[in-house]
Coordinates of C-alpha atoms and ligand atoms in Angstrom, one line a residue:
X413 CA 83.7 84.0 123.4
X414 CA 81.1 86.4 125.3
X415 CA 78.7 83.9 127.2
X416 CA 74.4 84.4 125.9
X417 CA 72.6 86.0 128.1
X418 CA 71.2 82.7 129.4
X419 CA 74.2 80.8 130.2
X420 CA 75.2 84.1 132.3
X421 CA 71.9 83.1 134.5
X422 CA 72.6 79.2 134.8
X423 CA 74.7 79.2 138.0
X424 CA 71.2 81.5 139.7
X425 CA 69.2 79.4 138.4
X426 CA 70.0 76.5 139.6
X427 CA 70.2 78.2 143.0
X428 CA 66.6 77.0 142.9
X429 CA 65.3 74.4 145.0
X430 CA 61.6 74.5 144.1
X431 CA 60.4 75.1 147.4
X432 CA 57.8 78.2 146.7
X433 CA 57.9 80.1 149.3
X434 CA 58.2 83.0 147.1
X435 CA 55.0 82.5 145.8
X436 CA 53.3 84.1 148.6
X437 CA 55.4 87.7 148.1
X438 CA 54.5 87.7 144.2
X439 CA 51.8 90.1 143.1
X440 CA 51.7 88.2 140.0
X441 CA 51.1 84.8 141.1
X442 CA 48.8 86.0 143.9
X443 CA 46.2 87.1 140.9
X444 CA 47.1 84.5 138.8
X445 CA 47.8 81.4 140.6
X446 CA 49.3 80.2 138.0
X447 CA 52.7 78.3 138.4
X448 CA 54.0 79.8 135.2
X449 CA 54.1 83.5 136.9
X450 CA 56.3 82.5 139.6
X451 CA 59.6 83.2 140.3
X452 CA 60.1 79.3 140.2
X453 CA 58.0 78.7 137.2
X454 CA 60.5 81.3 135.7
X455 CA 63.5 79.8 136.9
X456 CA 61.7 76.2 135.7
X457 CA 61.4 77.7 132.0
X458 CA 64.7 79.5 132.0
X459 CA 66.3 75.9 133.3
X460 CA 64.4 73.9 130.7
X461 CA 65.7 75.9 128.0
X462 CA 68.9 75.5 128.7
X463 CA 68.7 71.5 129.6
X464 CA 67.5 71.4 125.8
X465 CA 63.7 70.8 127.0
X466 CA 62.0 73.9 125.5
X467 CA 62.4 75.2 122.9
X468 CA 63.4 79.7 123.1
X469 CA 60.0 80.2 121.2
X470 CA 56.9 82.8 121.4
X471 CA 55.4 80.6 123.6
X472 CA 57.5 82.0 126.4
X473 CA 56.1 85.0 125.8
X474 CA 53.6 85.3 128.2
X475 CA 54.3 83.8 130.9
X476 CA 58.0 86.0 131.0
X477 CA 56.4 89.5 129.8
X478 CA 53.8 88.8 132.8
X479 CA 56.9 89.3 135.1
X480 CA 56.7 92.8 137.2
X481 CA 60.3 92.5 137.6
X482 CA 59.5 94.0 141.3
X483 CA 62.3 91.3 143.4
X484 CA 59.5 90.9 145.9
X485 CA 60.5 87.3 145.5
X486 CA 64.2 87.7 146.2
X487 CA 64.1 88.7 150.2
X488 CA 61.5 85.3 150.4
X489 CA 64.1 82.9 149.0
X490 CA 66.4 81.1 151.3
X491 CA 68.8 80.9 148.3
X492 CA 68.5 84.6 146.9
X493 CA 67.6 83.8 143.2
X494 CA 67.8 87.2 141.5
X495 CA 64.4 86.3 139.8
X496 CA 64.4 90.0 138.0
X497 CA 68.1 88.9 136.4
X498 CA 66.8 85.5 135.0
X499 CA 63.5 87.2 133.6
X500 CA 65.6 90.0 131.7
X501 CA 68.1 87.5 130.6
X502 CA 65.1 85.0 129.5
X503 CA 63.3 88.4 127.4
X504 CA 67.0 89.7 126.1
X505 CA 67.4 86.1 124.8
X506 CA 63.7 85.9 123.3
X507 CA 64.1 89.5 121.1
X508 CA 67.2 88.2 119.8
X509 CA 65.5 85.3 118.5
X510 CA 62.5 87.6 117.0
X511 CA 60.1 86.7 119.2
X512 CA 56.9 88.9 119.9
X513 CA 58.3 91.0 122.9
X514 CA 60.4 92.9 120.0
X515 CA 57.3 94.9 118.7
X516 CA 57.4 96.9 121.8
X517 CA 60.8 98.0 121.8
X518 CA 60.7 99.0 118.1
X519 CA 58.3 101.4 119.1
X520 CA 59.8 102.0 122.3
X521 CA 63.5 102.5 120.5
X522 CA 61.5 105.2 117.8
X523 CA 60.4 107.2 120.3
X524 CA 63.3 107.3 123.4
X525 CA 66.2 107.5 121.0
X526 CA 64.6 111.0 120.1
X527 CA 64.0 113.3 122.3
X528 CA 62.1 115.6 119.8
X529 CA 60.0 113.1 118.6
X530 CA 59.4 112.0 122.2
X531 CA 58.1 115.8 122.8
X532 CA 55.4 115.9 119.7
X533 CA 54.1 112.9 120.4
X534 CA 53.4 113.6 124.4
X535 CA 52.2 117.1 122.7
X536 CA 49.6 114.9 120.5
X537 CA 48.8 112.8 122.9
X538 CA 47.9 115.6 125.2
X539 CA 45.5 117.3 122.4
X540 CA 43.9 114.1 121.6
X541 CA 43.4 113.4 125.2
X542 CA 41.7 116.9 125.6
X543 CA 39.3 115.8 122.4
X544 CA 38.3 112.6 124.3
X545 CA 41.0 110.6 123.5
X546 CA 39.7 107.7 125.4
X547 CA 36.6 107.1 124.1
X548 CA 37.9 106.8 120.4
X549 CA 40.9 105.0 121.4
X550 CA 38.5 102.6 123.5
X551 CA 37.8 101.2 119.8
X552 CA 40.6 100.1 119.1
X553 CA 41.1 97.8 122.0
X554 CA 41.9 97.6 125.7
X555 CA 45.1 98.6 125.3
X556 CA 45.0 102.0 123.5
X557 CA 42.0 102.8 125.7
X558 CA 44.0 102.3 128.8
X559 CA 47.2 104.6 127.4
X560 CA 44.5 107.3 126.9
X561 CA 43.2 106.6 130.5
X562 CA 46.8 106.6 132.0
X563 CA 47.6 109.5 130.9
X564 CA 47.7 112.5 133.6
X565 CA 45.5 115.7 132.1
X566 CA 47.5 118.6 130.1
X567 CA 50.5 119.6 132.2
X568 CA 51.6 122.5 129.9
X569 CA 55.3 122.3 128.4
X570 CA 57.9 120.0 129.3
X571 CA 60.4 120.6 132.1
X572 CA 62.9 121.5 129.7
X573 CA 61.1 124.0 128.3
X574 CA 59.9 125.5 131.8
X575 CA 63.3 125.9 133.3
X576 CA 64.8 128.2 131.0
X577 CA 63.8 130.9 133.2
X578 CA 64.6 129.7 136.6
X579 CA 67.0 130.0 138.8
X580 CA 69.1 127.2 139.4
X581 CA 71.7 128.7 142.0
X582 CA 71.5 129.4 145.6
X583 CA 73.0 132.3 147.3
X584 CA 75.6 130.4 148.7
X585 CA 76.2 127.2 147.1
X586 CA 77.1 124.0 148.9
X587 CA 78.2 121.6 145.9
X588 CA 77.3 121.7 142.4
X589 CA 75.2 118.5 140.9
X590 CA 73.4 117.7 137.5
X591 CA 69.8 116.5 137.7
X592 CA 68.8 113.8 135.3
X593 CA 65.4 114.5 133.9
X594 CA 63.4 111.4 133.9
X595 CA 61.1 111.1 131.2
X596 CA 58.1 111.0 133.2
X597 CA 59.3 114.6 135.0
X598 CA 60.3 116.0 131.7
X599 CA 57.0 115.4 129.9
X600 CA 54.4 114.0 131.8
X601 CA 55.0 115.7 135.3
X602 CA 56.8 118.5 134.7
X603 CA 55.3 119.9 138.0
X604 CA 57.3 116.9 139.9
X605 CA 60.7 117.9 138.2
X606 CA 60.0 121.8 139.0
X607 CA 59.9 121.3 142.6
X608 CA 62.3 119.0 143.0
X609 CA 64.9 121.5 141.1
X610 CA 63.9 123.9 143.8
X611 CA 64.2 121.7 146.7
X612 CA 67.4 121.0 145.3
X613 CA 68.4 125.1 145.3
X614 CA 66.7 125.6 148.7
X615 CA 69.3 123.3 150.1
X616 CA 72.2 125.1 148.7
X617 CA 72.4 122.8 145.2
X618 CA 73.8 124.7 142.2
X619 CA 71.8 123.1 139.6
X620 CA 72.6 121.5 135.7
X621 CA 70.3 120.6 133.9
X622 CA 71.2 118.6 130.5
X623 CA 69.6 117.4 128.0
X624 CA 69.6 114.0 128.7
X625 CA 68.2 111.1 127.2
X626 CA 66.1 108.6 128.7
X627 CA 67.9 106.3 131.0
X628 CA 67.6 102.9 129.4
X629 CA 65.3 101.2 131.4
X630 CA 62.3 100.7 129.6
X631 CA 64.5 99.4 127.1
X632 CA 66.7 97.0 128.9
X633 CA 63.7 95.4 130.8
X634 CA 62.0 94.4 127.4
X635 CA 65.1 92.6 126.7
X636 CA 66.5 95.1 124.2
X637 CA 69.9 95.5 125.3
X638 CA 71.5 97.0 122.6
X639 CA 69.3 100.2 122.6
X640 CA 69.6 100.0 126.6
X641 CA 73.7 100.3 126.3
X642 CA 72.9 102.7 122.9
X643 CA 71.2 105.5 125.5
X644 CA 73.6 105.0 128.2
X645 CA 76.3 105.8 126.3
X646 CA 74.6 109.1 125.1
X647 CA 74.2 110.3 128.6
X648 CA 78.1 109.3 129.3
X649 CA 78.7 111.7 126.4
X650 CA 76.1 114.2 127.5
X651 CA 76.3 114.5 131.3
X652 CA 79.8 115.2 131.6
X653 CA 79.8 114.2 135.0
X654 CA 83.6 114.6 135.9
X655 CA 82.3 118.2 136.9
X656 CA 79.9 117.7 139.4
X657 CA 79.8 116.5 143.1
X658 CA 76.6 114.2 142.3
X659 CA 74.1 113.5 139.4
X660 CA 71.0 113.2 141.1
X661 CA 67.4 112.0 140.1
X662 CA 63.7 112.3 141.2
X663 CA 62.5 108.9 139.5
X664 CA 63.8 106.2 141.4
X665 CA 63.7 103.4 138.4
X666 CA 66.5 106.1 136.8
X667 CA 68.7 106.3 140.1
X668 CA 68.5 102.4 140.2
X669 CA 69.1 101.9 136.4
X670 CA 72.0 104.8 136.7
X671 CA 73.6 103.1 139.8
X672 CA 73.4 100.3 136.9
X673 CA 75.6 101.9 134.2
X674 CA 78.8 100.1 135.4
X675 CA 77.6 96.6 135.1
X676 CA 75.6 97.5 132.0
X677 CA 78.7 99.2 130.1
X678 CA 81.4 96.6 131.7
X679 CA 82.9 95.0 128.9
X680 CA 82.9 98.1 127.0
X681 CA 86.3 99.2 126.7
X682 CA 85.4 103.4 125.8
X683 CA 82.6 104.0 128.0
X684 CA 83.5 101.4 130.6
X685 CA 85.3 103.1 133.4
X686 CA 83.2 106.5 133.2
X687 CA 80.3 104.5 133.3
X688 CA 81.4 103.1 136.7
X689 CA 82.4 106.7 137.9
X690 CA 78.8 108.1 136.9
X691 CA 76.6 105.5 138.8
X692 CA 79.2 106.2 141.6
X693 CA 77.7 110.0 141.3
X694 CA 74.0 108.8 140.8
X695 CA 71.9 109.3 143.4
X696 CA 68.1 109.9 144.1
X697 CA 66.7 112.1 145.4
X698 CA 65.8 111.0 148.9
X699 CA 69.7 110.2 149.1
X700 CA 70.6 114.0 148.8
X701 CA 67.7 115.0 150.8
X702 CA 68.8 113.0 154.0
X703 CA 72.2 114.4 153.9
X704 CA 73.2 116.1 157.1
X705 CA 73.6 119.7 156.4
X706 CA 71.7 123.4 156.6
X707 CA 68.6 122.9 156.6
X708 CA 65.9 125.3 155.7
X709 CA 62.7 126.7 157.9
X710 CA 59.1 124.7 156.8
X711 CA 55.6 126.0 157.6
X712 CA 53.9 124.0 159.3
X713 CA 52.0 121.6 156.6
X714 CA 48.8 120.3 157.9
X715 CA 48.8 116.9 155.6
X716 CA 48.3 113.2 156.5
X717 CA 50.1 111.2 154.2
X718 CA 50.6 107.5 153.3
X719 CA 53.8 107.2 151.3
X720 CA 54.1 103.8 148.3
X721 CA 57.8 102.5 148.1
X722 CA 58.4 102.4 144.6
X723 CA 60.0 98.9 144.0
X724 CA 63.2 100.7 142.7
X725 CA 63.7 102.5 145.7
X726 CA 63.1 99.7 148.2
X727 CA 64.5 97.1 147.0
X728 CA 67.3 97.7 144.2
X729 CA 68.1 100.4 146.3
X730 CA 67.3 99.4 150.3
X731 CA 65.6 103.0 150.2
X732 CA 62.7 102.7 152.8
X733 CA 63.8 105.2 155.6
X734 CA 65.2 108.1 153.6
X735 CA 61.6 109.0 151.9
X736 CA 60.2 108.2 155.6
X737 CA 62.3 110.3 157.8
X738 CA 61.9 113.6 155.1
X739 CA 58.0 113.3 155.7
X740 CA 58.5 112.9 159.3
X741 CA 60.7 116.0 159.2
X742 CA 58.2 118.4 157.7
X743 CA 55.8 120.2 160.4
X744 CA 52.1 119.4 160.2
X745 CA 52.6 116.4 158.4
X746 CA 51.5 113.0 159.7
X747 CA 52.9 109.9 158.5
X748 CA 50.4 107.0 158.1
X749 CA 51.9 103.7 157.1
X750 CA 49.6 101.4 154.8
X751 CA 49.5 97.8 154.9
X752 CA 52.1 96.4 151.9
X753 CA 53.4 99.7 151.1
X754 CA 56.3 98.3 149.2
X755 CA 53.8 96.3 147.5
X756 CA 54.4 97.0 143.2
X757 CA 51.3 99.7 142.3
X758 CA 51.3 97.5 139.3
X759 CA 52.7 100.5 136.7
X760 CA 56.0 98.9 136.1
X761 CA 57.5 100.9 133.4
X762 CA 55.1 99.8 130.0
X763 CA 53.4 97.1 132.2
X764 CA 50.4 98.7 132.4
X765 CA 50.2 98.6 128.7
X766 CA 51.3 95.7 127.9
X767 CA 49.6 93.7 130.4
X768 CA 46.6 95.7 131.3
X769 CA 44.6 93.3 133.0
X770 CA 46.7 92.2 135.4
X771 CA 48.3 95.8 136.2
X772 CA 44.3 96.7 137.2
X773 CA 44.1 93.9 139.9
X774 CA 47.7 94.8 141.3
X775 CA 46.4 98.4 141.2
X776 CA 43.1 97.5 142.6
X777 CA 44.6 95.5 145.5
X778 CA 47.4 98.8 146.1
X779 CA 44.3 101.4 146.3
X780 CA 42.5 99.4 148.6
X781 CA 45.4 99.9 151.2
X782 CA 45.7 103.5 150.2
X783 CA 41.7 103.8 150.4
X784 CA 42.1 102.3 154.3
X785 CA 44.6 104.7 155.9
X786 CA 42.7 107.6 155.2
X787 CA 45.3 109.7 153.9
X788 CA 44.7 112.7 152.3
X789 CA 48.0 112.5 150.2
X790 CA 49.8 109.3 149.1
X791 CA 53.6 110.2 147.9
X792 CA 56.4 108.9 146.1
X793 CA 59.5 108.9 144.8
X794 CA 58.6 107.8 141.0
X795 CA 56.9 109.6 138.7
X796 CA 56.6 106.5 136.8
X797 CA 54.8 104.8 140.1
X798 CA 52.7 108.4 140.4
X799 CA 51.0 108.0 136.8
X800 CA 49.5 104.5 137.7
X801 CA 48.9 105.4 141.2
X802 CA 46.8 108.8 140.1
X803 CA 45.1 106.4 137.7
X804 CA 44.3 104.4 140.6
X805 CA 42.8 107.1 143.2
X806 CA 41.0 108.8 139.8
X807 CA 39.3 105.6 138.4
X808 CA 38.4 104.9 142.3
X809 CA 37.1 108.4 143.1
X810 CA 39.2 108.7 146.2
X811 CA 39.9 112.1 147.4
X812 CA 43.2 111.9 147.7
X813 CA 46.1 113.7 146.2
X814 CA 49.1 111.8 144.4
X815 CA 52.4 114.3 145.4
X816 CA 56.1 113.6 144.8
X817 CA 58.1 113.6 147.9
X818 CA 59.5 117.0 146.5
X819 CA 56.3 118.7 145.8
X820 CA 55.1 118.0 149.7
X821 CA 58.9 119.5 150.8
X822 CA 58.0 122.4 147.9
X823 CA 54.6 122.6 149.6
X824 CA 55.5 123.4 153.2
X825 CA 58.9 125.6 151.6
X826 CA 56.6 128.2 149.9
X827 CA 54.0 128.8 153.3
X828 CA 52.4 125.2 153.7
X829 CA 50.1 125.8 151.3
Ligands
SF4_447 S1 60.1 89.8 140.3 FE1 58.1 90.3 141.2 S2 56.6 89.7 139.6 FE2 58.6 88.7 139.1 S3 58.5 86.7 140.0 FE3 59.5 88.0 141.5 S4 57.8 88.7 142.8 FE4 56.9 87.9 141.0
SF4_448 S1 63.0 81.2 143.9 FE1 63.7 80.8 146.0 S2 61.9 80.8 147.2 FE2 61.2 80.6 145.1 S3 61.1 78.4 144.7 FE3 63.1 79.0 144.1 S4 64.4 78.6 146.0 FE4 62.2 78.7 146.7

């Protein structure tokens, strides 16, 4: 008999040995100070439930949804205790009992499983945001207000929809690989997507581009796994991978979650085995970027920049250099580091939504380390990251630009403008 998601986490979780020290990595607690958003105050609950001491009830709730599910904790802790795993096990546990953190995914499920419906509702968003969205959605709580606020300014079409005109061959192609369309490049930062397709051509990529759905994460880190495994196995039937030399990603949480898709998909005897040969394909973008290979000529791009590791990146993928070493590479530009810099912005998928307040003092703290270095351009590698961290430099009234890693490489490709 397949093992709950809880009893799967008791051997890490008893890994444990109460000592703290991860207290002082954790964005949460360090607003908080409470014990309950710890790493070990999650392990403590996760424990208790299954010693028979608490009962899998709402009121875990909080204290697990407050969880950024960054693993700043995880290079603290002597023992290693995959903190992220035992919070995702503890929510995945909780919506199977019909606990509160289902509403979200409901919603969630409605709109990712769609991709249509996913278009005329960024479309309505966008018109409502041009009619002063905020100010009406401000009455209807903190939460609507701040989805209105979030959201970057009309961007035009989604990516989809702008490509069908481009060229996605080079003159003399070097491998063939799919890019998978994030959902935050596809419809909220469609400008992000469009440069990194030709990035991609510039350095001799032939270029697919599927329809594909939305990678699972938001899903799977709200505890709804069945939805999670639902849209993997979509993109297993859409991507057709076999084809390609490399399915490659500008949003970081997708590479990661992609890389995922063999453990997610394991004991599923169809999709099993291609899902294990796709996240051997998957990488991101700063991956295929630090290739060795032709290279093209930059102008010189007179920038200072200070670059945010996405957590996904950093530490589900140990991708800190790659992003680095591209900047560095690119004339005119001038690389300076912030203090924290792999520090969570706070965005963390829905996080800002769901737990506004606290995303605002993670952001605060984030901006005041971008606000230091002076930097007239912070970049990234996930659009996802780039929505909270615009929100961020907007709300502070920083002049600073918020770039993709590909739209700085785009910038200095077409004349360092
Ligand atoms: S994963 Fe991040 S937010 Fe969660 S307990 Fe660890 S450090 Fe804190
Ligand atoms: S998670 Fe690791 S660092 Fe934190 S209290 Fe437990 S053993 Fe200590």
């Amino acid at each position: 008999m397949a093992l709950s998601p809880l009893e799967l986490v008791r051997e890490e979780v008893s890994k444990c040995n109460r000592c703290g020290i991860c207290q002082t990595a954790c964005p949460v607690y360090q607003v908080t100070r409470r014990e309950s958003s710890s790493a070990r105050g999650h392990h403590y609950q996760i424990r208790s439930i299954l010693e028979g001491r608490l009962e899998l009830d709402d009121e875990l709730h909080r204290p697990l949804s407050e969880c950024l599910l960054c693993r700043a904790c995880v290079p603290q802790c002597f023992a290693k205790v995959q903190t992220d795993q035992v919070v995702a096990a503890g929510r995945q546990s909780l919506a199977a009992h019909g606990g509160r953190i289902r509403v979200l995914p409901s919603l969630l499920r409605g709109i990712l499983m769609n991709p249509r419906r996913m278009s005329r509702y960024v479309a309505l968003l966008t018109l409502m945001k041009k009619a002063g969205l905020s100010r009406i959605a401000g009455l209807a709580g903190n939460r609507a207000a701040r989805a209105a606020e979030l959201l970057p300014g009309p961007k035009g079409k989604p990516l989809q929809e702008r490509i069908e005109g481009l060229s996605l061959a080079p003159a003399r192609p070097l491998a063939r690989v799919i890019y998978f369309m994030g959902c935050g490049s596809n419809y909220l930062l469609p400008d992000t997507g469009e440069a990194t397709i030709r990035v991609l051509v510039g350095r001799g990529y032939v270029v697919e581009v599927v329809r594909n759905y939305c990678c699972g994460l938001p899903l799977y880190v709200q505890g709804d796994m069945v939805t999670a495994r639902r849209l993997a196995r979509g993109n297993l039937r859409l991507l057709k991978h076999e084809r390609v030399d490399a399915v490659v990603t500008d949003c970081a949480s997708c590479s990661s979650f992609l890389k995922g898709y063999s453990s997610l998909l394991a004991d599923d005897r169809k999709f099993g085995e291609a899902a294990s040969r796709l996240a051997a394909k998957a990488l991101d973008i700063t991956e295929i970027l630090s290739r060795p290979g032709p290279q093209e000529t930059l102008s010189e791009l007179p920038l200072s920049v200070t670059y945010h590791d996405p957590c996904h990146a950093s530490r589900y993928q140990g991708l800190r250099e790659e992003p680095r070493a591209i900047l560095r590479s690119i004339p005119g530009v001038t690389l300076v580091e912030m203090e924290e810099a792999d520090w969570c912005c706070g965005g963390a998928g829905a996080y800002s939504f769901t737990q506004p307040d606290l995303a605002q003092k993670i952001l605060d703290r984030k901006i005041d380390n971008v606000a230091r270095t002076g930097a007239q351009a912070l970049v990234t590698s996930c659009p996802s990251c780039m929505i909270h961290l615009a929100y961020g430099v907007r709300r502070r009234g920083l002049p600073v630009r918020v770039l993709h890693l590909t739209q700085v490489l785009e910038m200095a490709r077409q004349g360092g403008s």
